[in-house]
mmCIF file of C-alpha atoms in Angstrom:
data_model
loop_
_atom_site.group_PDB
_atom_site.id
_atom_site.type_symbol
_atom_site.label_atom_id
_atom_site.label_comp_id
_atom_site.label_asym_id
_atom_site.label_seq_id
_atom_site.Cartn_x
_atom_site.Cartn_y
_atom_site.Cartn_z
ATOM 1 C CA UNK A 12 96.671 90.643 102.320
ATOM 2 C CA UNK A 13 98.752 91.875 99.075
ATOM 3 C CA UNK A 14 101.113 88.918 97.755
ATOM 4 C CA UNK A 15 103.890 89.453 94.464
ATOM 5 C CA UNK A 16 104.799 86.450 92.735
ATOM 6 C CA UNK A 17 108.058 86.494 90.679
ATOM 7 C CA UNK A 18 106.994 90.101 90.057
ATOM 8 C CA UNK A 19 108.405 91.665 86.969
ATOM 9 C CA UNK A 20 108.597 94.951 85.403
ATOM 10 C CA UNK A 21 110.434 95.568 82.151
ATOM 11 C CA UNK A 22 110.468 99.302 80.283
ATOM 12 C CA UNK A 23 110.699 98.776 76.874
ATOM 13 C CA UNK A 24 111.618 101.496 73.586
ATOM 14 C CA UNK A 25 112.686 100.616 69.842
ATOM 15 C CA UNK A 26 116.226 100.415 70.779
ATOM 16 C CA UNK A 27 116.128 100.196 74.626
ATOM 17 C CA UNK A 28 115.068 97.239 77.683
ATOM 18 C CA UNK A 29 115.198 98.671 81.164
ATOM 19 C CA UNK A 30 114.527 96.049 83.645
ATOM 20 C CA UNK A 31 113.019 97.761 86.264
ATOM 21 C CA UNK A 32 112.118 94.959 89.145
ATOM 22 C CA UNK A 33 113.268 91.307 88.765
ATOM 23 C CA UNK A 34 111.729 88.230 90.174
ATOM 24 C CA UNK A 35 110.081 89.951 93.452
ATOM 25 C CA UNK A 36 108.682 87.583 95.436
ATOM 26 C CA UNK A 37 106.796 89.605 98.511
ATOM 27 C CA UNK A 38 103.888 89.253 101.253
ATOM 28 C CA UNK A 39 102.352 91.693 103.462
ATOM 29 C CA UNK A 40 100.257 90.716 106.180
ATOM 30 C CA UNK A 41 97.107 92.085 107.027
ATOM 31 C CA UNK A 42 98.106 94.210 109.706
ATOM 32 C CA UNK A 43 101.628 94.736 108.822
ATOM 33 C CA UNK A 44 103.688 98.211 108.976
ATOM 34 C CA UNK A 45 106.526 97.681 106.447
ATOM 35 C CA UNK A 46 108.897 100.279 105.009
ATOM 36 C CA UNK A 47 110.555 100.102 101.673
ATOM 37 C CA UNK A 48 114.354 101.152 101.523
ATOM 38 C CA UNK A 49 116.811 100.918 98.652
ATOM 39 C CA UNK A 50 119.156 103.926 96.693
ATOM 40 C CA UNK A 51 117.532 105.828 93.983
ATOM 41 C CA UNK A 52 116.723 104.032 90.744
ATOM 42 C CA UNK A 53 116.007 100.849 92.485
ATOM 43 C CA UNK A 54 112.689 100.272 92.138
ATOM 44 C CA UNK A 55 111.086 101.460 95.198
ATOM 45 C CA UNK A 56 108.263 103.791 93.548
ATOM 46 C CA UNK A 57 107.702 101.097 90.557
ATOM 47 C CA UNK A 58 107.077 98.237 93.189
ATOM 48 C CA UNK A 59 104.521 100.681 94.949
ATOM 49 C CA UNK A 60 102.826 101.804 91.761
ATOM 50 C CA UNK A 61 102.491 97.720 91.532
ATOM 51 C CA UNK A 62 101.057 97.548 94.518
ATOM 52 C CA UNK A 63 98.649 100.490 94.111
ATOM 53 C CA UNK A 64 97.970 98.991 90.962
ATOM 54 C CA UNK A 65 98.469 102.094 89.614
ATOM 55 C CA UNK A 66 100.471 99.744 86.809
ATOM 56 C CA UNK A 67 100.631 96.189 85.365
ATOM 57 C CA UNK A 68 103.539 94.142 85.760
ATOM 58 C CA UNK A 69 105.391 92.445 82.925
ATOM 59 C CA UNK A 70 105.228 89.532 84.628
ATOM 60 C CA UNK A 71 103.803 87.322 87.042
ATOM 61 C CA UNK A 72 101.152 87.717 89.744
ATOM 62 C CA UNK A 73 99.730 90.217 91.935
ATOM 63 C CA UNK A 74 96.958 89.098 94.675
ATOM 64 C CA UNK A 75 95.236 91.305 96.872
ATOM 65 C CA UNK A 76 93.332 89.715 99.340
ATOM 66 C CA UNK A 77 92.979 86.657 97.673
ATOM 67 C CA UNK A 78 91.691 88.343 94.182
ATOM 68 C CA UNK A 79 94.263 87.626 90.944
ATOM 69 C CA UNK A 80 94.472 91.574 89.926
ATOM 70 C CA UNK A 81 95.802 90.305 86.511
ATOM 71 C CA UNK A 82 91.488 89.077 85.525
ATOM 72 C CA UNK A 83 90.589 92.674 86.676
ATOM 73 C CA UNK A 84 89.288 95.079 83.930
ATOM 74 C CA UNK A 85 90.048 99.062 84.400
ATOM 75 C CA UNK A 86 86.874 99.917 85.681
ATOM 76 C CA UNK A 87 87.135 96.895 88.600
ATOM 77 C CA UNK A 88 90.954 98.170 89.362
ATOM 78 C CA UNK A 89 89.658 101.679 89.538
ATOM 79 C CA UNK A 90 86.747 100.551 92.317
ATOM 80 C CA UNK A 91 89.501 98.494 93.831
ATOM 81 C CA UNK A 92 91.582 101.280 93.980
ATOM 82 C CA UNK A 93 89.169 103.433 95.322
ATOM 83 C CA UNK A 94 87.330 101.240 98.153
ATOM 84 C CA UNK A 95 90.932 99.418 99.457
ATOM 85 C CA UNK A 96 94.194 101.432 98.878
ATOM 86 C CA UNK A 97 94.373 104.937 99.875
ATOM 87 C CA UNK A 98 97.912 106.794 98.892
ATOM 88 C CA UNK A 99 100.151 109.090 100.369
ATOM 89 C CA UNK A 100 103.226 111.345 97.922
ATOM 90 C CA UNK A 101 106.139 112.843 98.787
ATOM 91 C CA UNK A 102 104.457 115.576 97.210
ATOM 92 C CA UNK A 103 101.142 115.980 98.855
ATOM 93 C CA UNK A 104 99.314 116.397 95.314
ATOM 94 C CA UNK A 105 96.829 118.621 96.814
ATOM 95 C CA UNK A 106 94.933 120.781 94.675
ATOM 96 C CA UNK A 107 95.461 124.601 95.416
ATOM 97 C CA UNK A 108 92.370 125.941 94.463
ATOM 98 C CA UNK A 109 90.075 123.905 97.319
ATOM 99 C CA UNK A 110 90.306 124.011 100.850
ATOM 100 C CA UNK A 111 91.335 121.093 103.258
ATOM 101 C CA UNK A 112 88.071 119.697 103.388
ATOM 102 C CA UNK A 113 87.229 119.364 99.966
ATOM 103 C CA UNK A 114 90.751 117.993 98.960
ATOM 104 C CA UNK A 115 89.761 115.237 101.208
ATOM 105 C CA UNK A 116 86.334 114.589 99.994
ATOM 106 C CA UNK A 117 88.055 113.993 96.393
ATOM 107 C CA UNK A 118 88.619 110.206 96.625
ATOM 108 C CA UNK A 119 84.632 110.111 98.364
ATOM 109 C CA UNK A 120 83.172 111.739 95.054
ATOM 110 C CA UNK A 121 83.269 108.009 93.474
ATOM 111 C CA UNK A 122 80.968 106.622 95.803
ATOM 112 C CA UNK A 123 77.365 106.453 95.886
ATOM 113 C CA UNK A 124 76.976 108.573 99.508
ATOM 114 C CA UNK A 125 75.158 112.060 99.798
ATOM 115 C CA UNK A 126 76.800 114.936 100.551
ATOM 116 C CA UNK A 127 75.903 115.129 104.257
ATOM 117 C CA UNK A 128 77.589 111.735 104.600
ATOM 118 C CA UNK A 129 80.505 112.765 102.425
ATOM 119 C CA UNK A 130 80.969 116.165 104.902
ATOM 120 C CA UNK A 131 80.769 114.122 108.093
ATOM 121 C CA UNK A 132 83.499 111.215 106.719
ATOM 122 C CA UNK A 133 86.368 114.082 105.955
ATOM 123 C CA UNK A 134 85.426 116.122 109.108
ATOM 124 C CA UNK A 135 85.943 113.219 110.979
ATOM 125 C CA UNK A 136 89.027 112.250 108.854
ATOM 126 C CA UNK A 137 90.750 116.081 109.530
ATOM 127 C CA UNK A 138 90.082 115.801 112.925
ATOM 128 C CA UNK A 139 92.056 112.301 113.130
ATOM 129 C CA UNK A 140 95.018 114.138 111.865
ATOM 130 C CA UNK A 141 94.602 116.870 114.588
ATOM 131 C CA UNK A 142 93.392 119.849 111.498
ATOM 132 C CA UNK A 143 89.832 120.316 113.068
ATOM 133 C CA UNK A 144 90.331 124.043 113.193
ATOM 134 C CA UNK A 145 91.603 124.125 109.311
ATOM 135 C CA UNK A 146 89.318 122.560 107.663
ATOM 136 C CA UNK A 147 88.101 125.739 105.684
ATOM 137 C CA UNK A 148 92.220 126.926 104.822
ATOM 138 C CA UNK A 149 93.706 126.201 101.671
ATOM 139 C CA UNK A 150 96.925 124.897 100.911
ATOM 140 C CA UNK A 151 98.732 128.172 100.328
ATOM 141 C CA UNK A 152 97.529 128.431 104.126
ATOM 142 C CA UNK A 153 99.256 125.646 105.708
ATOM 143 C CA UNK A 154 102.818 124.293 106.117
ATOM 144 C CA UNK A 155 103.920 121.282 104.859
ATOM 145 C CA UNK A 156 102.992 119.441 107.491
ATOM 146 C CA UNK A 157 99.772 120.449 107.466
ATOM 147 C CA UNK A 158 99.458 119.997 104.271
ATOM 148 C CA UNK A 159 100.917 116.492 104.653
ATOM 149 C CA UNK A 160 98.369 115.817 107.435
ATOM 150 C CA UNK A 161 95.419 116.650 104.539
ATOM 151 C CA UNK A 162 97.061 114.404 102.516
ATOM 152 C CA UNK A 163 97.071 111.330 104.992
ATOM 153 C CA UNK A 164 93.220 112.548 105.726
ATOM 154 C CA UNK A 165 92.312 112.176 101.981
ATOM 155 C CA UNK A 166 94.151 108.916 102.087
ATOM 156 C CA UNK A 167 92.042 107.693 104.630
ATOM 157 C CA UNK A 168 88.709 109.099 104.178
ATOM 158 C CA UNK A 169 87.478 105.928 102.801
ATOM 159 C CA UNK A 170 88.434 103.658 105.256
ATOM 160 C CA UNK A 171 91.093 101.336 103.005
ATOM 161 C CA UNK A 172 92.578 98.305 104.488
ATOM 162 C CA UNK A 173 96.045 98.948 103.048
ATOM 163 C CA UNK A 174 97.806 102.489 102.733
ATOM 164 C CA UNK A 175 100.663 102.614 100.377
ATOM 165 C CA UNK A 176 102.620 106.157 101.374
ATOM 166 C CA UNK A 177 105.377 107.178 98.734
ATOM 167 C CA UNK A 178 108.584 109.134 100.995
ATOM 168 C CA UNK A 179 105.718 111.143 103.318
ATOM 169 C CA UNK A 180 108.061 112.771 105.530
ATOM 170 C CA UNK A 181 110.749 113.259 102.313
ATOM 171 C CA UNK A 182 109.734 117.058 102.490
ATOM 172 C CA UNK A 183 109.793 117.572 105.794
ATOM 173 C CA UNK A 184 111.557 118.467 108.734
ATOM 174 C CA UNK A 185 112.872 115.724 111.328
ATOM 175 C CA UNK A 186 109.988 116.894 114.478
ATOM 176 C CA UNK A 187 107.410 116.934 111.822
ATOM 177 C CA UNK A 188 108.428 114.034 110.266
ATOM 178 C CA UNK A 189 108.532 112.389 113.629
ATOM 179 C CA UNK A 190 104.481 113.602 113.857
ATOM 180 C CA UNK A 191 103.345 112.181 110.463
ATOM 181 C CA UNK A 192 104.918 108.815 111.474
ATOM 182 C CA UNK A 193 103.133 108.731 114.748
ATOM 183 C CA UNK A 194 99.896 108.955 112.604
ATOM 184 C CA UNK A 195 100.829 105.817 110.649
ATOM 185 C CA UNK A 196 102.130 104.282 113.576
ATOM 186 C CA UNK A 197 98.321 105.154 115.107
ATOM 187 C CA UNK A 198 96.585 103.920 112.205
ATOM 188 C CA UNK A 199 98.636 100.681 111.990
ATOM 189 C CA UNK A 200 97.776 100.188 115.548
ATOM 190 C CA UNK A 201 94.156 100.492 114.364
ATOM 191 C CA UNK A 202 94.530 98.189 112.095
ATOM 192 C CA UNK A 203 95.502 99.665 108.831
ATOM 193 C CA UNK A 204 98.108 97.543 106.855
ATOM 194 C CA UNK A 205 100.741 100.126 105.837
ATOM 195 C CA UNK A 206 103.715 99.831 103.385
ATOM 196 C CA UNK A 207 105.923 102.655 102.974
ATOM 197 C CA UNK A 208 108.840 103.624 101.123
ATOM 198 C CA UNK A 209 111.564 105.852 103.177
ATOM 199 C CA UNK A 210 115.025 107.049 102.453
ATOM 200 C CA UNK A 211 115.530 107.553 106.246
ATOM 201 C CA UNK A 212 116.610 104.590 108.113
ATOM 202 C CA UNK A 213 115.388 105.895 111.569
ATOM 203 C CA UNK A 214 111.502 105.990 109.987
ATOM 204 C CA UNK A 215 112.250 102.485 109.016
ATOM 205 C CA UNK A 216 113.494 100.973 112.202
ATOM 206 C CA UNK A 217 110.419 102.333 113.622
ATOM 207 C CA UNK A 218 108.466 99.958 111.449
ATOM 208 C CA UNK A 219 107.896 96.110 112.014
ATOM 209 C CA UNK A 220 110.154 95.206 108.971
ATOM 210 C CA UNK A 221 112.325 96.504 106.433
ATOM 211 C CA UNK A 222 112.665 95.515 102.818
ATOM 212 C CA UNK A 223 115.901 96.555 100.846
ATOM 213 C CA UNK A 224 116.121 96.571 97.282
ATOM 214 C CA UNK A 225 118.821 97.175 95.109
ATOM 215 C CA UNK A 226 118.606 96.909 90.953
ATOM 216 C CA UNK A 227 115.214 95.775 91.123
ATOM 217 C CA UNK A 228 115.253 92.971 93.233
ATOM 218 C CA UNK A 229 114.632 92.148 97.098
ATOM 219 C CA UNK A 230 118.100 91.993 98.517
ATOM 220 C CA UNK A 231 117.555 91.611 102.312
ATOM 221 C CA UNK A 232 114.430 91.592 104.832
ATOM 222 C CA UNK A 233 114.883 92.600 108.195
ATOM 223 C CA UNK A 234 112.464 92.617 111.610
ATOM 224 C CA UNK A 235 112.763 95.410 113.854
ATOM 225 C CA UNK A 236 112.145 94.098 117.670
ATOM 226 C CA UNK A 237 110.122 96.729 119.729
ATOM 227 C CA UNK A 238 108.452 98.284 116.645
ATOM 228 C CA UNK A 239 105.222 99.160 117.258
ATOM 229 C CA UNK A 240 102.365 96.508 115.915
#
């Protein structure tokens, strides 16, 4: 599904070059549930920003299912973006001035569909995260993991094939945490290919495989027997 090929990223000023990933070489399966570990400053975020295609690398090739993202103009990237990655922050990035339902039905406001249609996607996409009855509350309203649950419904609204989440359970507590993983773990199951970027080793033994990196390049892979597929 999403391939790097000697993947690199270099940050560059007048005086200063800051190498931030090195020769990545990387595939994720459709299908796959992968988690992203490595200390701070190693890369993590700027290979899922690659990913995303949120940014270009320096260097070499990204493919996502089969298409060279490199001969992609903004406007393509942005539709790509849109119809085949949803994305999940440590932060939420909710906007506190609309309710749950209309955070969600953000990323649906790009597509040609009605407003009816729009309504019944992020109804259904609450109730997947168990927030039928708070559809109507605002952020302010909600605890994180609520709020972290909106989030994950915005994320998947639009049906993408590969969800890149960014430290989701980073702000929360270790039960809560524990619920936002079974989501992923649920939509994985579904089918959803899932990469995502934890501190906590216990959310990544949960997932299929584990990929360390340390100053910006891949340093070990690891499979996790019994994860859930």
């Amino acid at each position: 599904m999403l391939r790097l090929e000697n993947v690199q990223k270099v940050y560059r000023t007048d005086t200063i070059e800051t190498v931030a990933l090195s020769r990545i070489n990387l595939n994720v399966k459709e299908g796959e549930f992968v988690s992203i570990m490595g200390p701070s400053g190693s890369g993590k975020s700027t290979l899922l920003n690659l990913m995303g295609l949120l940014d270009e690398p320096t260097s070499g090739a990204i493919v996502l299912n089969g298409k060279a993202i490199l001969s992609f103009k903004d406007g393509d990237l942005a539709r790509l973006r849109n119809e085949e990655i949803g994305f999940i922050f440590q932060t939420f990035h909710l906007i506190s001035d609309l309710n749950a339902i209309d955070n969600v039905e953000i990323p649906l406001l790009y597509r040609k569909m009605n407003a009816a249609e729009r309504k019944k996607h992020c109804q259904a996409a609450l109730e997947r995260v168990g927030l039928a009855s708070r559809m109507k509350h605002f952020p302010s309203q909600m605890s994180g993991g609520q709020q972290q649950r909106v989030a994950i419904a915005r994320a998947i609204v639009g049906k993408p094939a590969l969800l890149l989440a960014d430290e989701p359970t980073g702000n929360l507590d270790s039960q809560m945490s524990q619920e936002i993983l079974a989501i992923l773990k649920e939509l994985n199951q579904e089918g959803t290919t899932i990469v995502m970027v934890t501190h906590d080793p216990r959310m990544a033994q949960q997932t299929q495989r584990t990929i360390r990196i340390f100053d910006g390049r891949v340093v070990t892979e690891t499979q996790h027997s019994g994860a859930v597929a």
